[in-house]
């Protein structure tokens, strides 16, 4: 149809514009994949593929906790404190709505709440506080040094506010997949649609 | 000898910039400003330094045709600026998907291809003023995005909303800093394009 000369010209043209063509195809594929695999838009932010940091603290029943023991489940890790006036309780309340949407696979998920105020949030205090958000998240506490180390490992910034009753902190739920890898993270504003959040979490579970 | 030393210095600086940019890509959700700085290092700082390190003109050939074609370079550079930044503003799910794409590598390739239109060893456009015009026009979308990030009243990227970033500033401030970083990063390209457009280099040769 093109003839030899025409084919040579076409080949030359394709080679010359190979990089923009590949880029357009690549970005198009990313866009299509995103549009196709998400019946609802993805609510959370995909995290770089790496193993979740270690998390070894004391749970709210006084026992040793190790994140590795929850291998095979999807673990949601949130750093907060019980005296938090708004963000923490709102986040936990929102997660209740998410949990209702996980259906029969609820027990494959676990939300852990790591306190940033270990002096105040002892195991019993944590336990009582978290009981207000059924199914209750697992509370984690420890020494200030251990909490500081954990927060740093998990990329959570925090410090005492000007009013020492309060702690300014990164409010983010980080999702660990069944394989122990970091998968998604949800900032406070990314939790506005519990259905979308539940959808994301189920995708993480089924991806393995 | 002096020229050789400059080439070596340029190469060393380019490799350092490349390394710093790649290292900065390690935690893209820490802060919009730091992520933008890493991307801009790969797109606007490393490429001219690496290209200026070339000791002689890259000969014409298949590779030069693919890498240094002005139309292809403009499509890649402008296309990437628009595809990465604007859909992210209007479509949250696409921003999330694009995060997973190898943005750092794309930015580096786009930067190398576009800067190659301006650097002497790789420029294929015969008339310097035309190369300058192309450079200036191609840089405009990026500068527009930078201004949007600096002036928009709301946080545009949901992942950064309500997150205390590494420097403990509010998300809107983080976004404005990101825009400023992008604006600053685009200035060398603007200056280089103006240099060629106004024929400053040529005038000094003829004096």
mmCIF file of C-alpha atoms in Angstrom:
data_model
loop_
_atom_site.group_PDB
_atom_site.id
_atom_site.type_symbol
_atom_site.label_atom_id
_atom_site.label_comp_id
_atom_site.label_asym_id
_atom_site.label_seq_id
_atom_site.Cartn_x
_atom_site.Cartn_y
_atom_site.Cartn_z
ATOM 1 C CA UNK A 1 0.000 0.000 0.000
ATOM 2 C CA UNK A 2 2.792 2.415 0.814
ATOM 3 C CA UNK A 3 5.523 1.102 -1.400
ATOM 4 C CA UNK A 4 9.175 0.847 -0.399
ATOM 5 C CA UNK A 5 9.783 4.575 -0.305
ATOM 6 C CA UNK A 6 6.608 5.208 1.645
ATOM 7 C CA UNK A 7 7.437 2.486 4.171
ATOM 8 C CA UNK A 8 10.920 3.924 4.659
ATOM 9 C CA UNK A 9 9.443 7.343 5.289
ATOM 10 C CA UNK A 10 6.899 5.934 7.714
ATOM 11 C CA UNK A 11 9.562 3.953 9.562
ATOM 12 C CA UNK A 12 11.758 7.013 9.805
ATOM 13 C CA UNK A 13 8.829 9.080 11.089
ATOM 14 C CA UNK A 14 7.944 6.475 13.715
ATOM 15 C CA UNK A 15 11.547 6.302 14.849
ATOM 16 C CA UNK A 16 11.880 10.049 15.054
ATOM 17 C CA UNK A 17 8.768 10.345 17.209
ATOM 18 C CA UNK A 18 9.234 7.076 19.076
ATOM 19 C CA UNK A 19 9.819 8.741 22.430
ATOM 20 C CA UNK A 20 6.714 10.967 22.396
ATOM 21 C CA UNK A 21 4.690 8.047 21.058
ATOM 22 C CA UNK A 22 5.909 5.733 23.804
ATOM 23 C CA UNK A 23 5.271 8.380 26.413
ATOM 24 C CA UNK A 24 1.745 8.992 25.118
ATOM 25 C CA UNK A 25 1.062 5.256 25.067
ATOM 26 C CA UNK A 26 2.521 4.816 28.540
ATOM 27 C CA UNK A 27 0.584 7.671 30.105
ATOM 28 C CA UNK A 28 -2.514 6.572 28.228
ATOM 29 C CA UNK A 29 -2.126 3.055 29.593
ATOM 30 C CA UNK A 30 -1.743 4.431 33.122
ATOM 31 C CA UNK A 31 -4.876 6.512 32.655
ATOM 32 C CA UNK A 32 -6.880 3.624 31.183
ATOM 33 C CA UNK A 33 -5.700 1.235 33.856
ATOM 34 C CA UNK A 34 -6.713 3.695 36.528
ATOM 35 C CA UNK A 35 -10.103 4.295 34.943
ATOM 36 C CA UNK A 36 -10.731 0.581 34.346
ATOM 37 C CA UNK A 37 -9.631 -0.970 37.620
ATOM 38 C CA UNK A 38 -11.349 1.517 39.856
ATOM 39 C CA UNK A 39 -15.111 1.325 39.718
ATOM 40 C CA UNK A 40 -14.937 4.070 42.241
ATOM 41 C CA UNK A 41 -11.912 6.382 41.978
ATOM 42 C CA UNK A 42 -9.063 5.339 44.233
ATOM 43 C CA UNK A 43 -9.420 7.259 47.455
ATOM 44 C CA UNK A 44 -5.996 6.555 48.890
ATOM 45 C CA UNK A 45 -2.520 7.388 47.638
ATOM 46 C CA UNK A 46 -0.410 4.535 46.373
ATOM 47 C CA UNK A 47 2.783 4.209 48.356
ATOM 48 C CA UNK A 48 6.189 3.300 47.010
ATOM 49 C CA UNK A 49 6.624 -0.448 47.125
ATOM 50 C CA UNK A 50 8.656 -1.185 50.249
ATOM 51 C CA UNK A 51 8.348 -3.269 53.379
ATOM 52 C CA UNK A 52 6.453 -1.678 56.218
ATOM 53 C CA UNK A 53 8.726 -0.444 59.024
ATOM 54 C CA UNK A 54 8.908 -2.541 62.159
ATOM 55 C CA UNK A 55 6.344 -1.866 64.864
ATOM 56 C CA UNK A 56 7.054 -3.472 68.203
ATOM 57 C CA UNK A 57 5.256 -1.901 71.124
ATOM 58 C CA UNK A 58 2.871 -2.845 73.944
ATOM 59 C CA UNK A 59 -0.787 -3.325 73.123
ATOM 60 C CA UNK A 60 -3.720 -2.057 75.156
ATOM 61 C CA UNK A 61 -3.972 -5.320 77.103
ATOM 62 C CA UNK A 62 -0.377 -5.037 78.235
ATOM 63 C CA UNK A 63 1.013 -7.674 75.871
ATOM 64 C CA UNK A 64 3.895 -7.325 73.458
ATOM 65 C CA UNK A 65 2.849 -6.436 69.949
ATOM 66 C CA UNK A 66 4.760 -7.108 66.764
ATOM 67 C CA UNK A 67 3.387 -6.055 63.386
ATOM 68 C CA UNK A 68 4.936 -9.151 61.837
ATOM 69 C CA UNK A 69 2.465 -11.276 63.822
ATOM 70 C CA UNK A 70 -0.336 -9.839 61.680
ATOM 71 C CA UNK A 71 1.246 -11.055 58.459
ATOM 72 C CA UNK A 72 -1.492 -12.216 56.095
ATOM 73 C CA UNK A 73 -3.934 -9.533 57.152
ATOM 74 C CA UNK A 74 -4.333 -5.954 56.012
ATOM 75 C CA UNK A 75 -3.169 -3.673 58.817
ATOM 76 C CA UNK A 76 -4.074 -0.010 59.036
ATOM 77 C CA UNK A 77 -1.650 1.982 61.151
ATOM 78 C CA UNK A 78 -2.649 5.325 62.630
ATOM 79 C CA UNK A 79 -0.701 7.540 65.029
ATOM 80 C CA UNK A 80 -2.773 9.740 67.329
ATOM 81 C CA UNK A 81 -3.572 10.311 70.985
ATOM 82 C CA UNK A 82 -6.663 9.963 73.142
ATOM 83 C CA UNK A 83 -6.843 13.635 74.150
ATOM 84 C CA UNK A 84 -6.975 14.707 70.516
ATOM 85 C CA UNK A 85 -9.983 17.036 70.268
ATOM 86 C CA UNK A 86 -11.050 16.457 66.684
ATOM 87 C CA UNK A 87 -8.911 14.777 64.030
ATOM 88 C CA UNK A 88 -8.267 11.474 65.809
ATOM 89 C CA UNK A 89 -11.812 10.736 66.986
ATOM 90 C CA UNK A 90 -13.211 11.854 63.629
ATOM 91 C CA UNK A 91 -10.802 9.553 61.820
ATOM 92 C CA UNK A 92 -11.700 6.623 64.053
ATOM 93 C CA UNK A 93 -15.411 7.330 63.640
ATOM 94 C CA UNK A 94 -14.991 7.412 59.878
ATOM 95 C CA UNK A 95 -13.216 4.077 59.994
ATOM 96 C CA UNK A 96 -16.277 2.581 61.688
ATOM 97 C CA UNK A 97 -18.258 3.411 58.530
ATOM 98 C CA UNK A 98 -15.501 1.838 56.442
ATOM 99 C CA UNK A 99 -15.506 -1.315 58.560
ATOM 100 C CA UNK A 100 -19.244 -1.781 57.999
ATOM 101 C CA UNK A 101 -18.571 -1.877 54.272
ATOM 102 C CA UNK A 102 -15.909 -4.597 54.487
ATOM 103 C CA UNK A 103 -18.600 -7.196 54.946
ATOM 104 C CA UNK A 104 -17.650 -10.775 55.721
ATOM 105 C CA UNK A 105 -13.945 -10.023 55.297
ATOM 106 C CA UNK A 106 -13.802 -7.608 58.225
ATOM 107 C CA UNK A 107 -11.711 -10.020 60.274
ATOM 108 C CA UNK A 108 -8.983 -9.914 57.612
ATOM 109 C CA UNK A 109 -8.353 -6.280 58.553
ATOM 110 C CA UNK A 110 -6.904 -4.719 61.680
ATOM 111 C CA UNK A 111 -6.656 -1.069 62.646
ATOM 112 C CA UNK A 112 -3.873 -0.217 65.093
ATOM 113 C CA UNK A 113 -3.816 3.088 66.944
ATOM 114 C CA UNK A 114 -0.336 4.110 68.095
ATOM 115 C CA UNK A 115 -0.366 6.741 70.787
ATOM 116 C CA UNK A 116 1.894 9.775 70.526
ATOM 117 C CA UNK A 117 1.258 10.553 74.190
ATOM 118 C CA UNK A 118 2.496 7.469 76.063
ATOM 119 C CA UNK A 119 2.732 9.354 79.352
ATOM 120 C CA UNK A 120 -1.031 9.862 79.379
ATOM 121 C CA UNK A 121 -2.182 6.986 77.166
ATOM 122 C CA UNK A 122 -1.354 3.959 79.232
ATOM 123 C CA UNK A 123 -2.723 0.578 78.135
ATOM 124 C CA UNK A 124 -5.946 0.828 80.186
ATOM 125 C CA UNK A 125 -6.573 4.416 79.022
ATOM 126 C CA UNK A 126 -6.100 3.361 75.410
ATOM 127 C CA UNK A 127 -8.321 0.341 75.841
ATOM 128 C CA UNK A 128 -11.181 2.375 77.316
ATOM 129 C CA UNK A 129 -10.870 5.092 74.681
ATOM 130 C CA UNK A 130 -10.808 2.746 71.713
ATOM 131 C CA UNK A 131 -13.800 0.800 73.017
ATOM 132 C CA UNK A 132 -15.851 3.806 71.876
ATOM 133 C CA UNK A 133 -15.131 2.931 68.238
ATOM 134 C CA UNK A 134 -16.371 -0.610 67.668
ATOM 135 C CA UNK A 135 -14.909 -2.800 66.385
ATOM 136 C CA UNK A 136 -12.227 -1.355 68.621
ATOM 137 C CA UNK A 137 -8.840 -0.702 67.052
ATOM 138 C CA UNK A 138 -5.834 -2.195 68.767
ATOM 139 C CA UNK A 139 -4.115 0.412 70.873
ATOM 140 C CA UNK A 140 -0.324 0.517 71.060
ATOM 141 C CA UNK A 141 1.809 2.326 73.570
ATOM 142 C CA UNK A 142 5.340 2.111 74.915
ATOM 143 C CA UNK A 143 8.176 4.230 76.183
ATOM 144 C CA UNK A 144 8.582 7.701 74.733
ATOM 145 C CA UNK A 145 11.794 6.576 73.061
ATOM 146 C CA UNK A 146 10.056 3.624 71.412
ATOM 147 C CA UNK A 147 7.131 5.765 70.265
ATOM 148 C CA UNK A 148 9.497 8.401 68.891
ATOM 149 C CA UNK A 149 11.430 5.751 67.016
ATOM 150 C CA UNK A 150 8.258 4.210 65.619
ATOM 151 C CA UNK A 151 6.865 7.560 64.518
ATOM 152 C CA UNK A 152 10.096 8.385 62.741
ATOM 153 C CA UNK A 153 10.219 5.012 61.034
ATOM 154 C CA UNK A 154 6.646 5.473 59.824
ATOM 155 C CA UNK A 155 7.228 9.028 58.597
ATOM 156 C CA UNK A 156 4.901 10.590 61.150
ATOM 157 C CA UNK A 157 5.815 14.118 62.180
ATOM 158 C CA UNK A 158 4.632 15.256 65.576
ATOM 159 C CA UNK A 159 5.348 17.781 68.314
ATOM 160 C CA UNK A 160 3.662 19.409 71.293
ATOM 161 C CA UNK A 161 1.553 22.376 70.262
ATOM 162 C CA UNK A 162 1.845 25.815 71.877
ATOM 163 C CA UNK A 163 -0.938 24.632 74.169
ATOM 164 C CA UNK A 164 0.795 21.604 75.734
ATOM 165 C CA UNK A 165 -2.483 19.717 76.024
ATOM 166 C CA UNK A 166 -2.385 19.159 72.299
ATOM 167 C CA UNK A 167 -0.055 17.434 69.887
ATOM 168 C CA UNK A 168 0.283 18.498 66.245
ATOM 169 C CA UNK A 169 0.771 15.369 64.213
ATOM 170 C CA UNK A 170 0.574 13.910 60.767
ATOM 171 C CA UNK A 171 -2.887 12.482 60.446
ATOM 172 C CA UNK A 172 -2.555 9.630 58.040
ATOM 173 C CA UNK A 173 -3.645 6.007 57.933
ATOM 174 C CA UNK A 174 -1.000 3.822 56.361
ATOM 175 C CA UNK A 175 -2.109 0.497 54.934
ATOM 176 C CA UNK A 176 0.099 -2.576 55.137
ATOM 177 C CA UNK A 177 -0.787 -5.398 52.785
ATOM 178 C CA UNK A 178 -0.961 -9.104 53.646
ATOM 179 C CA UNK A 179 2.584 -9.471 52.344
ATOM 180 C CA UNK A 180 3.896 -6.916 54.816
ATOM 181 C CA UNK A 181 4.438 -4.214 52.199
ATOM 182 C CA UNK A 182 3.208 -0.636 52.399
ATOM 183 C CA UNK A 183 0.358 -0.189 49.940
ATOM 184 C CA UNK A 184 -1.755 2.898 50.456
ATOM 185 C CA UNK A 185 -2.063 5.893 52.670
ATOM 186 C CA UNK A 186 -5.125 7.988 53.483
ATOM 187 C CA UNK A 187 -4.829 11.570 54.606
ATOM 188 C CA UNK A 188 -7.642 13.024 56.636
ATOM 189 C CA UNK A 189 -9.479 14.412 53.631
ATOM 190 C CA UNK A 190 -9.166 11.146 51.729
ATOM 191 C CA UNK A 191 -11.530 9.405 54.142
ATOM 192 C CA UNK A 192 -14.617 11.373 53.102
ATOM 193 C CA UNK A 193 -16.056 8.475 51.086
ATOM 194 C CA UNK A 194 -16.159 5.283 53.242
ATOM 195 C CA UNK A 195 -17.319 3.213 50.251
ATOM 196 C CA UNK A 196 -14.276 4.232 48.213
ATOM 197 C CA UNK A 197 -11.958 3.612 51.167
ATOM 198 C CA UNK A 198 -13.454 0.155 51.743
ATOM 199 C CA UNK A 199 -13.083 -0.566 48.039
ATOM 200 C CA UNK A 200 -9.393 0.370 48.167
ATOM 201 C CA UNK A 201 -8.823 -1.817 51.224
ATOM 202 C CA UNK A 202 -10.538 -4.818 49.657
ATOM 203 C CA UNK A 203 -8.374 -4.364 46.574
ATOM 204 C CA UNK A 204 -5.279 -4.447 48.779
ATOM 205 C CA UNK A 205 -6.533 -7.615 50.463
ATOM 206 C CA UNK A 206 -7.277 -9.413 47.229
ATOM 207 C CA UNK A 207 -4.055 -8.322 45.574
ATOM 208 C CA UNK A 208 -2.221 -10.267 48.276
ATOM 209 C CA UNK B 1 42.571 22.654 28.712
ATOM 210 C CA UNK B 2 40.226 25.110 30.377
ATOM 211 C CA UNK B 3 37.361 23.864 28.218
ATOM 212 C CA UNK B 4 38.147 20.271 29.210
ATOM 213 C CA UNK B 5 38.108 21.240 32.873
ATOM 214 C CA UNK B 6 34.748 22.928 32.429
ATOM 215 C CA UNK B 7 33.336 19.840 30.723
ATOM 216 C CA UNK B 8 34.516 17.667 33.596
ATOM 217 C CA UNK B 9 33.091 20.065 36.182
ATOM 218 C CA UNK B 10 29.804 20.150 34.319
ATOM 219 C CA UNK B 11 29.694 16.357 34.190
ATOM 220 C CA UNK B 12 30.441 16.081 37.910
ATOM 221 C CA UNK B 13 27.765 18.638 38.747
ATOM 222 C CA UNK B 14 25.299 16.888 36.460
ATOM 223 C CA UNK B 15 25.905 13.523 38.084
ATOM 224 C CA UNK B 16 25.551 15.054 41.548
ATOM 225 C CA UNK B 17 22.286 16.684 40.506
ATOM 226 C CA UNK B 18 21.089 13.404 39.041
ATOM 227 C CA UNK B 19 21.940 11.555 42.239
ATOM 228 C CA UNK B 20 20.265 14.151 44.423
ATOM 229 C CA UNK B 21 17.144 14.143 42.256
ATOM 230 C CA UNK B 22 16.861 10.359 42.317
ATOM 231 C CA UNK B 23 17.396 10.290 46.084
ATOM 232 C CA UNK B 24 14.692 12.929 46.497
ATOM 233 C CA UNK B 25 12.211 10.691 44.658
ATOM 234 C CA UNK B 26 12.412 8.221 47.521
ATOM 235 C CA UNK B 27 9.523 9.655 49.519
ATOM 236 C CA UNK B 28 7.202 11.546 47.184
ATOM 237 C CA UNK B 29 4.399 11.970 49.712
ATOM 238 C CA UNK B 30 6.534 13.639 52.379
ATOM 239 C CA UNK B 31 5.944 17.071 50.958
ATOM 240 C CA UNK B 32 4.817 18.521 47.674
ATOM 241 C CA UNK B 33 7.679 21.009 47.735
ATOM 242 C CA UNK B 34 10.377 18.383 48.260
ATOM 243 C CA UNK B 35 8.896 16.100 45.595
ATOM 244 C CA UNK B 36 8.728 18.989 43.149
ATOM 245 C CA UNK B 37 12.347 19.882 43.960
ATOM 246 C CA UNK B 38 13.416 16.323 43.143
ATOM 247 C CA UNK B 39 11.461 16.278 39.882
ATOM 248 C CA UNK B 40 12.746 19.688 38.851
ATOM 249 C CA UNK B 41 16.319 18.651 39.596
ATOM 250 C CA UNK B 42 15.867 15.753 37.192
ATOM 251 C CA UNK B 43 14.072 17.878 34.613
ATOM 252 C CA UNK B 44 15.823 21.255 34.751
ATOM 253 C CA UNK B 45 19.124 21.048 36.630
ATOM 254 C CA UNK B 46 20.751 17.751 35.696
ATOM 255 C CA UNK B 47 19.997 17.832 31.944
ATOM 256 C CA UNK B 48 21.771 21.081 30.985
ATOM 257 C CA UNK B 49 24.757 20.184 33.147
ATOM 258 C CA UNK B 50 25.035 16.752 31.547
ATOM 259 C CA UNK B 51 24.598 18.146 28.045
ATOM 260 C CA UNK B 52 27.161 20.897 28.600
ATOM 261 C CA UNK B 53 29.627 18.177 29.577
ATOM 262 C CA UNK B 54 29.626 16.836 26.014
ATOM 263 C CA UNK B 55 32.999 17.757 24.573
ATOM 264 C CA UNK B 56 31.983 17.957 20.948
ATOM 265 C CA UNK B 57 28.944 18.124 18.734
ATOM 266 C CA UNK B 58 26.920 14.945 18.663
ATOM 267 C CA UNK B 59 27.058 13.723 15.051
ATOM 268 C CA UNK B 60 23.919 13.336 13.011
ATOM 269 C CA UNK B 61 22.525 9.862 12.953
ATOM 270 C CA UNK B 62 19.624 7.695 14.009
ATOM 271 C CA UNK B 63 20.172 8.318 17.716
ATOM 272 C CA UNK B 64 20.456 12.074 17.265
ATOM 273 C CA UNK B 65 17.318 12.027 15.170
ATOM 274 C CA UNK B 66 15.343 10.270 17.908
ATOM 275 C CA UNK B 67 16.732 12.193 20.853
ATOM 276 C CA UNK B 68 17.237 15.667 19.456
ATOM 277 C CA UNK B 69 14.355 16.224 17.051
ATOM 278 C CA UNK B 70 12.843 19.618 18.038
ATOM 279 C CA UNK B 71 9.244 18.600 17.421
ATOM 280 C CA UNK B 72 9.613 15.343 19.346
ATOM 281 C CA UNK B 73 11.384 17.146 22.186
ATOM 282 C CA UNK B 74 8.672 19.795 22.398
ATOM 283 C CA UNK B 75 5.908 17.179 22.361
ATOM 284 C CA UNK B 76 7.565 15.231 25.152
ATOM 285 C CA UNK B 77 8.415 18.243 27.310
ATOM 286 C CA UNK B 78 5.170 20.162 26.967
ATOM 287 C CA UNK B 79 3.096 16.990 26.947
ATOM 288 C CA UNK B 80 4.627 15.809 30.197
ATOM 289 C CA UNK B 81 4.193 19.217 31.890
ATOM 290 C CA UNK B 82 0.523 19.261 30.979
ATOM 291 C CA UNK B 83 -0.249 15.545 31.447
ATOM 292 C CA UNK B 84 1.328 15.322 34.877
ATOM 293 C CA UNK B 85 0.197 18.601 36.342
ATOM 294 C CA UNK B 86 -3.177 19.515 34.918
ATOM 295 C CA UNK B 87 -4.980 16.145 35.148
ATOM 296 C CA UNK B 88 -3.737 15.981 38.723
ATOM 297 C CA UNK B 89 -5.599 19.174 39.431
ATOM 298 C CA UNK B 90 -8.860 18.050 37.917
ATOM 299 C CA UNK B 91 -8.847 14.314 38.459
ATOM 300 C CA UNK B 92 -7.747 12.974 41.824
ATOM 301 C CA UNK B 93 -7.692 9.336 40.710
ATOM 302 C CA UNK B 94 -5.386 10.122 37.801
ATOM 303 C CA UNK B 95 -2.987 11.922 40.128
ATOM 304 C CA UNK B 96 -2.882 8.761 42.204
ATOM 305 C CA UNK B 97 -2.252 6.635 39.126
ATOM 306 C CA UNK B 98 0.458 8.939 37.794
ATOM 307 C CA UNK B 99 2.250 8.734 41.107
ATOM 308 C CA UNK B 100 2.871 5.077 40.333
ATOM 309 C CA UNK B 101 4.379 5.926 36.939
ATOM 310 C CA UNK B 102 8.173 6.375 36.657
ATOM 311 C CA UNK B 103 7.855 10.136 36.728
ATOM 312 C CA UNK B 104 11.476 10.755 37.632
ATOM 313 C CA UNK B 105 12.736 8.956 34.532
ATOM 314 C CA UNK B 106 10.188 10.681 32.289
ATOM 315 C CA UNK B 107 11.167 14.084 33.683
ATOM 316 C CA UNK B 108 14.848 13.338 33.068
ATOM 317 C CA UNK B 109 14.263 12.203 29.480
ATOM 318 C CA UNK B 110 11.986 15.164 28.754
ATOM 319 C CA UNK B 111 14.504 17.568 30.267
ATOM 320 C CA UNK B 112 17.407 16.104 28.292
ATOM 321 C CA UNK B 113 15.481 16.207 25.021
ATOM 322 C CA UNK B 114 14.269 19.764 25.488
ATOM 323 C CA UNK B 115 17.512 21.226 26.820
ATOM 324 C CA UNK B 116 19.264 19.564 23.887
ATOM 325 C CA UNK B 117 17.462 22.087 21.672
ATOM 326 C CA UNK B 118 19.430 24.878 23.338
ATOM 327 C CA UNK B 119 22.877 23.479 24.149
ATOM 328 C CA UNK B 120 25.506 23.963 21.440
ATOM 329 C CA UNK B 121 26.647 20.338 21.045
ATOM 330 C CA UNK B 122 23.154 18.978 20.528
ATOM 331 C CA UNK B 123 21.100 21.784 19.014
ATOM 332 C CA UNK B 124 19.645 20.829 15.659
ATOM 333 C CA UNK B 125 17.819 24.045 14.838
ATOM 334 C CA UNK B 126 20.128 26.061 12.602
ATOM 335 C CA UNK B 127 18.915 29.501 13.669
ATOM 336 C CA UNK B 128 19.696 30.292 17.326
ATOM 337 C CA UNK B 129 16.791 32.711 17.642
ATOM 338 C CA UNK B 130 14.390 29.964 16.532
ATOM 339 C CA UNK B 131 15.825 27.583 19.125
ATOM 340 C CA UNK B 132 15.435 30.337 21.711
ATOM 341 C CA UNK B 133 11.833 30.922 20.719
ATOM 342 C CA UNK B 134 11.117 27.205 20.972
ATOM 343 C CA UNK B 135 12.761 27.043 24.397
ATOM 344 C CA UNK B 136 10.828 30.010 25.698
ATOM 345 C CA UNK B 137 7.452 28.863 24.339
ATOM 346 C CA UNK B 138 7.997 25.309 25.551
ATOM 347 C CA UNK B 139 8.780 26.505 29.065
ATOM 348 C CA UNK B 140 5.541 28.479 29.361
ATOM 349 C CA UNK B 141 3.201 25.612 30.402
ATOM 350 C CA UNK B 142 5.561 24.735 33.220
ATOM 351 C CA UNK B 143 5.661 28.360 34.405
ATOM 352 C CA UNK B 144 1.861 28.549 34.201
ATOM 353 C CA UNK B 145 1.563 25.449 36.384
ATOM 354 C CA UNK B 146 4.049 26.982 38.830
ATOM 355 C CA UNK B 147 1.987 30.159 39.057
ATOM 356 C CA UNK B 148 -1.229 28.187 39.524
ATOM 357 C CA UNK B 149 0.335 26.282 42.415
ATOM 358 C CA UNK B 150 1.540 29.525 43.979
ATOM 359 C CA UNK B 151 -1.681 31.470 43.633
ATOM 360 C CA UNK B 152 -4.524 28.937 43.898
ATOM 361 C CA UNK B 153 -6.473 29.515 47.114
ATOM 362 C CA UNK B 154 -7.069 25.806 47.830
ATOM 363 C CA UNK B 155 -4.873 22.760 48.159
ATOM 364 C CA UNK B 156 -5.004 21.043 44.784
ATOM 365 C CA UNK B 157 -3.565 17.618 45.580
ATOM 366 C CA UNK B 158 -5.593 15.717 48.139
ATOM 367 C CA UNK B 159 -2.728 13.532 49.405
ATOM 368 C CA UNK B 160 -1.039 16.627 50.785
ATOM 369 C CA UNK B 161 -4.099 18.055 52.472
ATOM 370 C CA UNK B 162 -3.946 18.102 56.261
ATOM 371 C CA UNK B 163 -0.580 16.435 56.294
ATOM 372 C CA UNK B 164 2.132 18.100 58.322
ATOM 373 C CA UNK B 165 5.018 17.848 55.946
ATOM 374 C CA UNK B 166 8.634 17.471 56.839
ATOM 375 C CA UNK B 167 9.060 21.189 57.523
ATOM 376 C CA UNK B 168 5.891 21.465 59.552
ATOM 377 C CA UNK B 169 4.073 23.953 57.367
ATOM 378 C CA UNK B 170 0.390 23.908 56.424
ATOM 379 C CA UNK B 171 -0.434 22.088 53.176
ATOM 380 C CA UNK B 172 -1.364 25.298 51.348
ATOM 381 C CA UNK B 173 2.044 26.773 52.218
ATOM 382 C CA UNK B 174 3.662 23.535 51.053
ATOM 383 C CA UNK B 175 1.842 23.873 47.739
ATOM 384 C CA UNK B 176 2.923 27.489 47.313
ATOM 385 C CA UNK B 177 6.521 26.541 48.020
ATOM 386 C CA UNK B 178 6.207 23.754 45.442
ATOM 387 C CA UNK B 179 5.039 26.306 42.891
ATOM 388 C CA UNK B 180 7.908 28.607 43.792
ATOM 389 C CA UNK B 181 10.398 25.758 43.432
ATOM 390 C CA UNK B 182 9.014 24.969 39.987
ATOM 391 C CA UNK B 183 9.105 28.644 39.021
ATOM 392 C CA UNK B 184 12.735 28.992 40.129
ATOM 393 C CA UNK B 185 13.673 25.774 38.364
ATOM 394 C CA UNK B 186 12.214 27.110 35.125
ATOM 395 C CA UNK B 187 14.263 30.313 35.180
ATOM 396 C CA UNK B 188 17.526 28.875 33.757
ATOM 397 C CA UNK B 189 15.567 27.599 30.743
ATOM 398 C CA UNK B 190 13.983 30.998 30.287
ATOM 399 C CA UNK B 191 17.374 32.729 30.530
ATOM 400 C CA UNK B 192 18.986 30.268 28.107
ATOM 401 C CA UNK B 193 16.121 30.738 25.665
ATOM 402 C CA UNK B 194 16.344 34.528 25.991
ATOM 403 C CA UNK B 195 20.127 34.316 25.438
ATOM 404 C CA UNK B 196 19.579 32.582 22.122
ATOM 405 C CA UNK B 197 16.516 34.595 21.153
ATOM 406 C CA UNK B 198 18.304 37.891 21.643
ATOM 407 C CA UNK B 199 21.477 36.577 20.009
ATOM 408 C CA UNK B 200 23.597 37.709 22.977
ATOM 409 C CA UNK B 201 26.209 35.013 22.455
ATOM 410 C CA UNK B 202 26.462 35.765 18.767
ATOM 411 C CA UNK B 203 26.956 39.473 19.341
ATOM 412 C CA UNK B 204 29.880 38.845 21.707
ATOM 413 C CA UNK B 205 31.509 36.639 19.042
ATOM 414 C CA UNK B 206 31.323 39.273 16.355
ATOM 415 C CA UNK B 207 32.673 42.145 18.507
#
